[in-house]
Amino acid sequence: MKILVSLFMLLTTLNSCDSSKKAIENSKKMQEPISGTYNITQLGDTDVSSNKIVINFDDTNNKVAGFAGCNSFFGNYSIENNTISFGSIGSSKKLCPNPIMDIENQLFKALNSATSFSTQDNEILFYSNDTVVFKGTNSIIASKRSATVNYEDNTTVKYQTVSRGSFDYITISKSKILISKDQNLQKIDEYNTDAEDWKALNKLIEAVEVETIHNIVPPSTKHQYDGAPHATLAIILGDVQYMTPTFDHGNPPEAIEALVNKVLSIKENTVKN
């Protein structure tokens, strides 16, 4: 009898240790950082891979931004262990066909309802209670530039900076320039794009390897402690948006430095005139 009791106690101890070990491993896994860019591939039970929805998390300042299929969006989030909550999500106000807008609205509802997340390999899943509301992969779905597509007519470059007391937003396409200091993008000034400026800007865009800009490493990180405004650059080709990680405004990565400087130069000259 004593032998059986001893064996029972030993098995109980081993199981307890194994459970504790698994709990620690799961806790570590749940606390993995989510910083980076993800393609959202599923909303609820709907496959949205073709919508090219992108979400970018910056865990240095808990900012989230992305492309919802029609509009760009931005906001903040907070995490503790594997729980997550999103703050107020702002977005641009472009109108698209109803099927696209329906998916976009579904995404914003999913963000508002998300309460937890988990990561596995290159996949991330977000839950509302125990139900998956959306999931994605951090492997960028790269679409190489086709020689048959006129990207010059379907390209937009977007530059955005955020600090504690300021917000600057500019998008430039072949036909128009949009500039705003309103973080909710309710007030946007619109200008016509100068043909020569666009020609020069488009050459700089073509020189950038857009499919890899999400891997760019910032040369400095003053934005992490409010030493510089947070800046991001996005290049939108057709319906696909490619976004950089956050970097210091005033010190862009070398790969996009000429492009950023040209965007800011166009903005300055546009406002002056």
CSV table of C-alpha atoms in Angstrom, one decimal:
chain,number,residue,atom,x,y,z
A,1,MET,CA,0.0,0.0,0.0
A,2,LYS,CA,2.8,2.4,0.9
A,3,ILE,CA,4.4,1.7,-2.5
A,4,LEU,CA,1.2,2.5,-4.3
A,5,VAL,CA,0.8,5.8,-2.3
A,6,SER,CA,4.4,6.7,-3.1
A,7,LEU,CA,3.9,6.0,-6.8
A,8,PHE,CA,0.7,8.1,-6.8
A,9,MET,CA,2.4,11.0,-5.1
A,10,LEU,CA,5.3,10.8,-7.6
A,11,LEU,CA,3.0,10.8,-10.6
A,12,THR,CA,1.0,13.7,-9.1
A,13,THR,CA,4.2,15.7,-8.6
A,14,LEU,CA,5.5,15.0,-12.1
A,15,ASN,CA,2.1,16.0,-13.7
A,16,SER,CA,2.1,19.1,-11.6
A,17,CYS,CA,5.6,20.0,-12.8
A,18,ASP,CA,4.7,19.2,-16.4
A,19,SER,CA,1.6,21.4,-16.1
A,20,SER,CA,3.6,24.3,-14.6
A,21,LYS,CA,6.1,24.0,-17.3
A,22,LYS,CA,3.4,24.1,-20.0
A,23,ALA,CA,1.8,27.0,-18.3
A,24,ILE,CA,5.1,28.9,-18.3
A,25,GLU,CA,5.7,28.1,-21.9
A,26,ASN,CA,2.2,29.2,-22.9
A,27,SER,CA,2.6,32.4,-20.9
A,28,LYS,CA,5.8,33.2,-22.7
A,29,LYS,CA,4.2,32.4,-26.0
A,30,MET,CA,1.2,34.6,-25.2
A,31,GLN,CA,3.5,37.5,-24.4
A,32,GLU,CA,5.4,37.5,-27.6
A,33,PRO,CA,5.5,41.0,-29.2
A,34,ILE,CA,3.2,41.5,-32.1
A,35,SER,CA,5.1,44.4,-33.6
A,36,GLY,CA,5.2,44.2,-37.4
A,37,THR,CA,3.1,44.1,-40.5
A,38,TYR,CA,0.4,41.5,-41.2
A,39,ASN,CA,-1.8,40.8,-44.1
A,40,ILE,CA,-5.3,40.1,-42.8
A,41,THR,CA,-6.5,36.9,-44.6
A,42,GLN,CA,-9.8,36.1,-42.8
A,43,LEU,CA,-12.6,38.1,-41.1
A,44,GLY,CA,-14.9,35.8,-39.2
A,45,ASP,CA,-15.6,33.0,-41.6
A,46,THR,CA,-14.9,35.2,-44.7
A,47,ASP,CA,-11.7,34.8,-46.7
A,48,VAL,CA,-10.5,38.4,-47.4
A,49,SER,CA,-7.0,37.6,-48.9
A,50,SER,CA,-7.9,39.3,-52.1
A,51,ASN,CA,-8.8,42.5,-50.4
A,52,LYS,CA,-5.1,43.2,-49.6
A,53,ILE,CA,-5.9,44.4,-46.0
A,54,VAL,CA,-2.8,45.3,-44.1
A,55,ILE,CA,-2.3,46.1,-40.4
A,56,ASN,CA,0.9,47.3,-38.8
A,57,PHE,CA,1.6,47.2,-35.0
A,58,ASP,CA,4.4,49.4,-33.5
A,59,ASP,CA,5.0,48.2,-30.0
A,60,THR,CA,7.4,51.1,-29.3
A,61,ASN,CA,4.4,53.4,-28.9
A,62,ASN,CA,1.5,51.1,-29.1
A,63,LYS,CA,0.3,52.6,-32.4
A,64,VAL,CA,-1.6,50.6,-35.0
A,65,ALA,CA,-2.1,51.6,-38.6
A,66,GLY,CA,-3.0,50.0,-41.9
A,67,PHE,CA,-5.0,49.8,-45.1
A,68,ALA,CA,-8.6,48.4,-44.8
A,69,GLY,CA,-9.2,47.8,-48.5
A,70,CYS,CA,-10.4,51.3,-49.3
A,71,ASN,CA,-9.3,53.6,-46.6
A,72,SER,CA,-6.2,53.9,-44.4
A,73,PHE,CA,-6.7,53.7,-40.7
A,74,PHE,CA,-4.8,54.4,-37.5
A,75,GLY,CA,-5.2,54.4,-33.7
A,76,ASN,CA,-3.6,52.8,-30.6
A,77,TYR,CA,-3.8,49.6,-28.7
A,78,SER,CA,-2.8,48.1,-25.3
A,79,ILE,CA,-1.8,44.6,-24.4
A,80,GLU,CA,-1.2,42.6,-21.2
A,81,ASN,CA,-0.1,39.0,-21.6
A,82,ASN,CA,-2.4,37.8,-24.4
A,83,THR,CA,-5.2,40.3,-23.9
A,84,ILE,CA,-5.6,43.3,-26.3
A,85,SER,CA,-7.8,46.3,-26.6
A,86,PHE,CA,-7.9,48.9,-29.4
A,87,GLY,CA,-8.5,52.6,-28.8
A,88,SER,CA,-10.5,54.8,-31.1
A,89,ILE,CA,-9.7,53.9,-34.7
A,90,GLY,CA,-9.6,56.8,-37.2
A,91,SER,CA,-9.6,56.5,-40.9
A,92,SER,CA,-9.6,58.4,-44.2
A,93,LYS,CA,-13.0,59.1,-45.8
A,94,LYS,CA,-12.7,57.6,-49.3
A,95,LEU,CA,-15.8,55.9,-50.7
A,96,CYS,CA,-15.5,52.6,-52.6
A,97,PRO,CA,-18.0,50.1,-54.0
A,98,ASN,CA,-20.3,48.5,-51.4
A,99,PRO,CA,-18.7,45.1,-51.2
A,100,ILE,CA,-15.4,46.7,-50.3
A,101,MET,CA,-16.9,49.1,-47.8
A,102,ASP,CA,-18.8,46.1,-46.2
A,103,ILE,CA,-15.6,44.3,-45.6
A,104,GLU,CA,-13.9,47.5,-44.3
A,105,ASN,CA,-16.8,48.1,-41.8
A,106,GLN,CA,-16.5,44.4,-40.7
A,107,LEU,CA,-12.8,44.9,-40.0
A,108,PHE,CA,-13.4,48.0,-37.8
A,109,LYS,CA,-16.1,46.1,-35.9
A,110,ALA,CA,-13.6,43.2,-35.4
A,111,LEU,CA,-11.0,45.6,-34.1
A,112,ASN,CA,-13.4,47.0,-31.6
A,113,SER,CA,-14.5,43.6,-30.4
A,114,ALA,CA,-11.1,41.9,-30.1
A,115,THR,CA,-10.2,41.0,-26.6
A,116,SER,CA,-7.2,38.6,-27.0
A,117,PHE,CA,-4.7,37.2,-29.5
A,118,SER,CA,-2.4,34.4,-30.1
A,119,THR,CA,0.6,33.8,-32.4
A,120,GLN,CA,1.8,30.6,-34.0
A,121,ASP,CA,4.7,30.5,-36.6
A,122,ASN,CA,3.9,33.4,-38.9
A,123,GLU,CA,0.2,33.6,-38.2
A,124,ILE,CA,-1.7,35.8,-35.7
A,125,LEU,CA,-5.3,35.3,-34.5
A,126,PHE,CA,-7.5,37.8,-32.7
A,127,TYR,CA,-10.5,36.6,-30.6
A,128,SER,CA,-13.6,38.1,-29.1
A,129,ASN,CA,-13.9,35.8,-26.1
A,130,ASP,CA,-13.3,32.4,-27.7
A,131,THR,CA,-14.4,33.3,-31.2
A,132,VAL,CA,-11.8,34.2,-33.9
A,133,VAL,CA,-12.8,37.6,-35.4
A,134,PHE,CA,-9.9,37.9,-37.7
A,135,LYS,CA,-6.5,36.4,-38.5
A,136,GLY,CA,-3.5,37.2,-40.6
A,137,THR,CA,0.0,36.4,-41.6
A,138,ASN,CA,3.2,38.4,-41.2
A,139,SER,CA,4.4,37.1,-44.6
A,140,ILE,CA,3.8,40.1,-46.9
A,141,ILE,CA,1.7,39.0,-50.0
A,142,ALA,CA,4.0,40.6,-52.5
A,143,SER,CA,2.6,41.4,-55.9
A,144,LYS,CA,5.4,42.2,-58.3
A,145,ARG,CA,5.0,45.1,-60.6
A,146,SER,CA,3.5,44.0,-63.9
A,147,ALA,CA,4.8,45.5,-67.2
A,148,THR,CA,1.2,45.6,-68.4
A,149,VAL,CA,0.0,47.8,-65.5
A,150,ASN,CA,0.4,51.6,-65.7
A,151,TYR,CA,1.3,52.1,-62.0
A,152,GLU,CA,2.0,55.8,-62.6
A,153,ASP,CA,-1.8,56.4,-62.9
A,154,ASN,CA,-2.6,54.1,-59.9
A,155,THR,CA,0.1,55.0,-57.4
A,156,THR,CA,-0.2,57.0,-54.1
A,157,VAL,CA,2.5,57.9,-51.6
A,158,LYS,CA,1.5,58.7,-48.0
A,159,TYR,CA,3.6,60.2,-45.3
A,160,GLN,CA,2.4,60.6,-41.8
A,161,THR,CA,4.0,62.0,-38.5
A,162,VAL,CA,2.6,61.9,-35.0
A,163,SER,CA,3.9,63.3,-31.8
A,164,ARG,CA,2.3,64.3,-28.5
A,165,GLY,CA,1.2,67.7,-29.7
A,166,SER,CA,1.2,67.4,-33.5
A,167,PHE,CA,-0.1,65.4,-36.4
A,168,ASP,CA,0.9,65.8,-40.1
A,169,TYR,CA,-0.6,63.8,-43.0
A,170,ILE,CA,0.1,64.1,-46.7
A,171,THR,CA,-0.8,61.9,-49.7
A,172,ILE,CA,0.3,62.5,-53.2
A,173,SER,CA,-1.1,60.9,-56.3
A,174,LYS,CA,-0.8,61.9,-60.0
A,175,SER,CA,-3.8,64.2,-59.8
A,176,LYS,CA,-4.0,65.5,-56.3
A,177,ILE,CA,-2.3,66.3,-53.0
A,178,LEU,CA,-4.1,65.9,-49.6
A,179,ILE,CA,-2.7,67.6,-46.6
A,180,SER,CA,-4.1,67.6,-43.0
A,181,LYS,CA,-3.1,68.4,-39.4
A,182,ASP,CA,-6.3,66.9,-38.1
A,183,GLN,CA,-5.7,63.5,-36.6
A,184,ASN,CA,-9.3,62.5,-37.3
A,185,LEU,CA,-8.9,63.6,-40.9
A,186,GLN,CA,-12.1,65.5,-40.8
A,187,LYS,CA,-10.4,68.6,-42.3
A,188,ILE,CA,-8.3,68.0,-45.3
A,189,ASP,CA,-6.9,70.5,-47.7
A,190,GLU,CA,-6.8,69.4,-51.4
A,191,TYR,CA,-4.4,70.7,-54.1
A,192,ASN,CA,-3.6,69.8,-57.7
A,193,THR,CA,-0.4,67.9,-58.2
A,194,ASP,CA,2.2,69.6,-60.4
A,195,ALA,CA,3.1,67.4,-63.4
A,196,GLU,CA,6.8,67.9,-63.0
A,197,ASP,CA,6.7,67.1,-59.3
A,198,TRP,CA,4.8,63.9,-60.0
A,199,LYS,CA,7.2,62.9,-62.7
A,200,ALA,CA,10.1,63.3,-60.3
A,201,LEU,CA,8.3,61.7,-57.4
A,202,ASN,CA,7.2,58.7,-59.5
A,203,LYS,CA,10.9,58.0,-60.5
A,204,LEU,CA,11.8,57.9,-56.8
A,205,ILE,CA,8.9,55.5,-56.1
A,206,GLU,CA,10.0,53.2,-58.9
A,207,ALA,CA,13.5,53.1,-57.4
A,208,VAL,CA,12.1,51.7,-54.1
A,209,GLU,CA,11.7,48.0,-53.5
A,210,VAL,CA,8.2,48.3,-52.2
A,211,GLU,CA,7.8,44.6,-51.4
A,212,THR,CA,10.5,44.8,-48.7
A,213,ILE,CA,10.0,48.2,-47.1
A,214,HIS,CA,8.2,46.6,-44.2
A,215,ASN,CA,11.6,45.1,-43.3
A,216,ILE,CA,13.5,48.5,-43.3
A,217,VAL,CA,15.5,49.1,-40.1
A,218,PRO,CA,15.2,52.7,-38.8
A,219,PRO,CA,18.7,54.4,-38.4
A,220,SER,CA,17.6,55.9,-35.1
A,221,THR,CA,14.9,55.4,-32.5
A,222,LYS,CA,14.4,58.8,-30.8
A,223,HIS,CA,10.6,58.4,-31.4
A,224,GLN,CA,10.6,55.7,-28.8
A,225,TYR,CA,11.1,58.3,-26.0
A,226,ASP,CA,9.5,61.3,-27.6
A,227,GLY,CA,12.8,62.6,-29.0
A,228,ALA,CA,11.3,62.9,-32.5
A,229,PRO,CA,7.9,62.6,-34.1
A,230,HIS,CA,6.8,59.1,-35.2
A,231,ALA,CA,6.9,58.8,-39.0
A,232,THR,CA,5.7,56.2,-41.5
A,233,LEU,CA,5.7,56.1,-45.2
A,234,ALA,CA,3.3,54.0,-47.3
A,235,ILE,CA,3.3,53.4,-51.0
A,236,ILE,CA,0.0,52.3,-52.5
A,237,LEU,CA,0.2,50.5,-55.9
A,238,GLY,CA,-3.3,50.0,-57.2
A,239,ASP,CA,-5.2,48.4,-54.3
A,240,VAL,CA,-2.1,47.1,-52.4
A,241,GLN,CA,-0.5,49.2,-49.7
A,242,TYR,CA,3.1,48.7,-48.5
A,243,MET,CA,4.1,50.4,-45.3
A,244,THR,CA,7.4,51.0,-43.5
A,245,PRO,CA,8.0,50.5,-39.8
A,246,THR,CA,7.9,53.6,-37.6
A,247,PHE,CA,11.0,55.8,-37.9
A,248,ASP,CA,12.2,59.2,-36.7
A,249,HIS,CA,10.8,62.1,-38.6
A,250,GLY,CA,13.8,64.0,-39.9
A,251,ASN,CA,16.0,60.9,-40.1
A,252,PRO,CA,14.4,58.5,-42.6
A,253,PRO,CA,16.0,55.1,-43.5
A,254,GLU,CA,18.5,55.5,-46.4
A,255,ALA,CA,16.4,53.3,-48.7
A,256,ILE,CA,13.5,55.8,-48.7
A,257,GLU,CA,15.4,59.0,-47.8
A,258,ALA,CA,15.2,60.6,-51.2
A,259,LEU,CA,11.5,59.8,-51.6
A,260,VAL,CA,10.7,61.2,-48.1
A,261,ASN,CA,12.6,64.4,-48.7
A,262,LYS,CA,10.8,64.9,-52.1
A,263,VAL,CA,7.4,64.3,-50.4
A,264,LEU,CA,8.2,66.9,-47.8
A,265,SER,CA,9.6,69.3,-50.3
A,266,ILE,CA,6.4,69.1,-52.4
A,267,LYS,CA,4.3,69.6,-49.3
A,268,GLU,CA,6.3,72.7,-48.3
A,269,ASN,CA,6.1,74.3,-51.7
A,270,THR,CA,2.4,73.4,-52.1
A,271,VAL,CA,1.5,75.1,-48.8
A,272,LYS,CA,3.5,78.2,-49.6
A,273,ASN,CA,1.8,78.6,-52.9
